[in-house]
JSON list of C-alpha atoms and ligand atoms in Angstrom, two decimals:
[
{"chain": "A", "resi": 1, "resn": "MET", "atom": "CA", "xyz": [-123.02, 21.39, 167.73]},
{"chain": "A", "resi": 2, "resn": "ARG", "atom": "CA", "xyz": [-126.23, 19.84, 167.03]},
{"chain": "A", "resi": 3, "resn": "THR", "atom": "CA", "xyz": [-126.04, 16.55, 166.24]},
{"chain": "A", "resi": 4, "resn": "LEU", "atom": "CA", "xyz": [-128.72, 13.55, 164.90]},
{"chain": "A", "resi": 5, "resn": "HIS", "atom": "CA", "xyz": [-127.66, 10.23, 164.65]},
{"chain": "A", "resi": 6, "resn": "CYS", "atom": "CA", "xyz": [-129.69, 8.21, 162.23]},
{"chain": "A", "resi": 7, "resn": "ARG", "atom": "CA", "xyz": [-129.66, 5.02, 163.86]},
{"chain": "A", "resi": 8, "resn": "ASP", "atom": "CA", "xyz": [-131.67, 7.04, 166.61]},
{"chain": "A", "resi": 9, "resn": "ALA", "atom": "CA", "xyz": [-134.43, 7.32, 164.55]},
{"chain": "A", "resi": 10, "resn": "GLY", "atom": "CA", "xyz": [-134.53, 3.56, 164.21]},
{"chain": "A", "resi": 11, "resn": "PHE", "atom": "CA", "xyz": [-132.58, 3.20, 160.66]},
{"chain": "A", "resi": 12, "resn": "ASP", "atom": "CA", "xyz": [-129.91, 0.24, 159.79]},
{"chain": "A", "resi": 13, "resn": "CYS", "atom": "CA", "xyz": [-127.27, 3.62, 158.88]},
{"chain": "A", "resi": 14, "resn": "ASP", "atom": "CA", "xyz": [-124.31, 5.14, 160.16]},
{"chain": "A", "resi": 15, "resn": "GLY", "atom": "CA", "xyz": [-125.54, 9.11, 159.04]},
{"chain": "A", "resi": 16, "resn": "ILE", "atom": "CA", "xyz": [-124.65, 11.01, 161.56]},
{"chain": "A", "resi": 17, "resn": "ILE", "atom": "CA", "xyz": [-126.61, 14.60, 160.87]},
{"chain": "A", "resi": 18, "resn": "ARG", "atom": "CA", "xyz": [-124.42, 17.70, 162.35]},
{"chain": "A", "resi": 19, "resn": "ALA", "atom": "CA", "xyz": [-125.17, 21.43, 162.53]},
{"chain": "A", "resi": 20, "resn": "GLY", "atom": "CA", "xyz": [-125.17, 24.30, 164.39]},
{"chain": "A", "resi": 21, "resn": "SER", "atom": "CA", "xyz": [-128.93, 24.16, 165.15]},
{"chain": "A", "resi": 22, "resn": "ASP", "atom": "CA", "xyz": [-131.92, 21.97, 165.45]},
{"chain": "A", "resi": 23, "resn": "GLU", "atom": "CA", "xyz": [-133.62, 23.53, 162.21]},
{"chain": "A", "resi": 24, "resn": "GLU", "atom": "CA", "xyz": [-130.41, 22.83, 160.09]},
{"chain": "A", "resi": 25, "resn": "VAL", "atom": "CA", "xyz": [-130.21, 19.27, 161.91]},
{"chain": "A", "resi": 26, "resn": "LEU", "atom": "CA", "xyz": [-134.45, 19.10, 160.63]},
{"chain": "A", "resi": 27, "resn": "GLY", "atom": "CA", "xyz": [-133.39, 20.43, 157.49]},
{"chain": "A", "resi": 28, "resn": "GLN", "atom": "CA", "xyz": [-130.63, 18.20, 156.61]},
{"chain": "A", "resi": 29, "resn": "ALA", "atom": "CA", "xyz": [-132.09, 15.46, 158.09]},
{"chain": "A", "resi": 30, "resn": "THR", "atom": "CA", "xyz": [-135.19, 15.78, 156.02]},
{"chain": "A", "resi": 31, "resn": "GLN", "atom": "CA", "xyz": [-132.75, 15.52, 152.62]},
{"chain": "A", "resi": 32, "resn": "HIS", "atom": "CA", "xyz": [-131.14, 12.76, 154.08]},
{"chain": "A", "resi": 33, "resn": "ALA", "atom": "CA", "xyz": [-133.92, 10.64, 154.24]},
{"chain": "A", "resi": 34, "resn": "ARG", "atom": "CA", "xyz": [-135.26, 11.32, 151.37]},
{"chain": "A", "resi": 35, "resn": "ASP", "atom": "CA", "xyz": [-131.84, 10.53, 149.21]},
{"chain": "A", "resi": 36, "resn": "VAL", "atom": "CA", "xyz": [-130.62, 7.79, 151.07]},
{"chain": "A", "resi": 37, "resn": "HIS", "atom": "CA", "xyz": [-133.71, 6.14, 152.63]},
{"chain": "A", "resi": 38, "resn": "GLY", "atom": "CA", "xyz": [-136.05, 7.34, 149.95]},
{"chain": "A", "resi": 39, "resn": "LEU", "atom": "CA", "xyz": [-138.73, 8.67, 152.44]},
{"chain": "A", "resi": 40, "resn": "ASP", "atom": "CA", "xyz": [-140.53, 11.90, 152.30]},
{"chain": "A", "resi": 41, "resn": "ALA", "atom": "CA", "xyz": [-140.68, 13.30, 155.86]},
{"chain": "A", "resi": 42, "resn": "ASP", "atom": "CA", "xyz": [-143.91, 14.49, 157.36]},
{"chain": "A", "resi": 43, "resn": "PRO", "atom": "CA", "xyz": [-144.39, 16.43, 160.53]},
{"chain": "A", "resi": 44, "resn": "GLN", "atom": "CA", "xyz": [-144.99, 13.68, 162.99]},
{"chain": "A", "resi": 45, "resn": "MET", "atom": "CA", "xyz": [-141.61, 11.87, 161.67]},
{"chain": "A", "resi": 46, "resn": "THR", "atom": "CA", "xyz": [-139.91, 15.57, 161.80]},
{"chain": "A", "resi": 47, "resn": "GLU", "atom": "CA", "xyz": [-141.13, 16.23, 165.16]},
{"chain": "A", "resi": 48, "resn": "GLN", "atom": "CA", "xyz": [-139.80, 12.66, 165.75]},
{"chain": "A", "resi": 49, "resn": "LEU", "atom": "CA", "xyz": [-136.50, 13.39, 164.65]},
{"chain": "A", "resi": 50, "resn": "LYS", "atom": "CA", "xyz": [-136.47, 16.69, 166.63]},
{"chain": "A", "resi": 51, "resn": "ARG", "atom": "CA", "xyz": [-136.42, 14.41, 169.89]},
{"chain": "A", "resi": 52, "resn": "LEU", "atom": "CA", "xyz": [-133.54, 12.67, 168.81]},
{"chain": "A", "resi": 53, "resn": "ILE", "atom": "CA", "xyz": [-131.18, 15.27, 168.68]},
{"chain": "A", "resi": 54, "resn": "ARG", "atom": "CA", "xyz": [-128.38, 15.61, 170.97]},
{"chain": "A", "resi": 55, "resn": "GLU", "atom": "CA", "xyz": [-125.89, 18.16, 171.95]},
{"chain": "A", "resi": 56, "resn": "GLU", "atom": "CA", "xyz": [-122.47, 17.19, 171.20]},
{"chain": "B", "resi": 101, "resn": "ZN", "atom": "ZN1", "xyz": [-130.06, 7.75, 157.66]}
]
């Protein structure tokens, strides 16, 4: 399972995004960023998030 901890991205947030692939994690993460944090992920942010994805 690929996971991304929102906290690792610098947010004060306990959100954890889990999915089967990096692409799915990034898709959910950009939606989470928009819905929860009111941010539109630009390509730079997406690239940064990609590096925070872990295998758990
Ligand atoms: Zn969050």
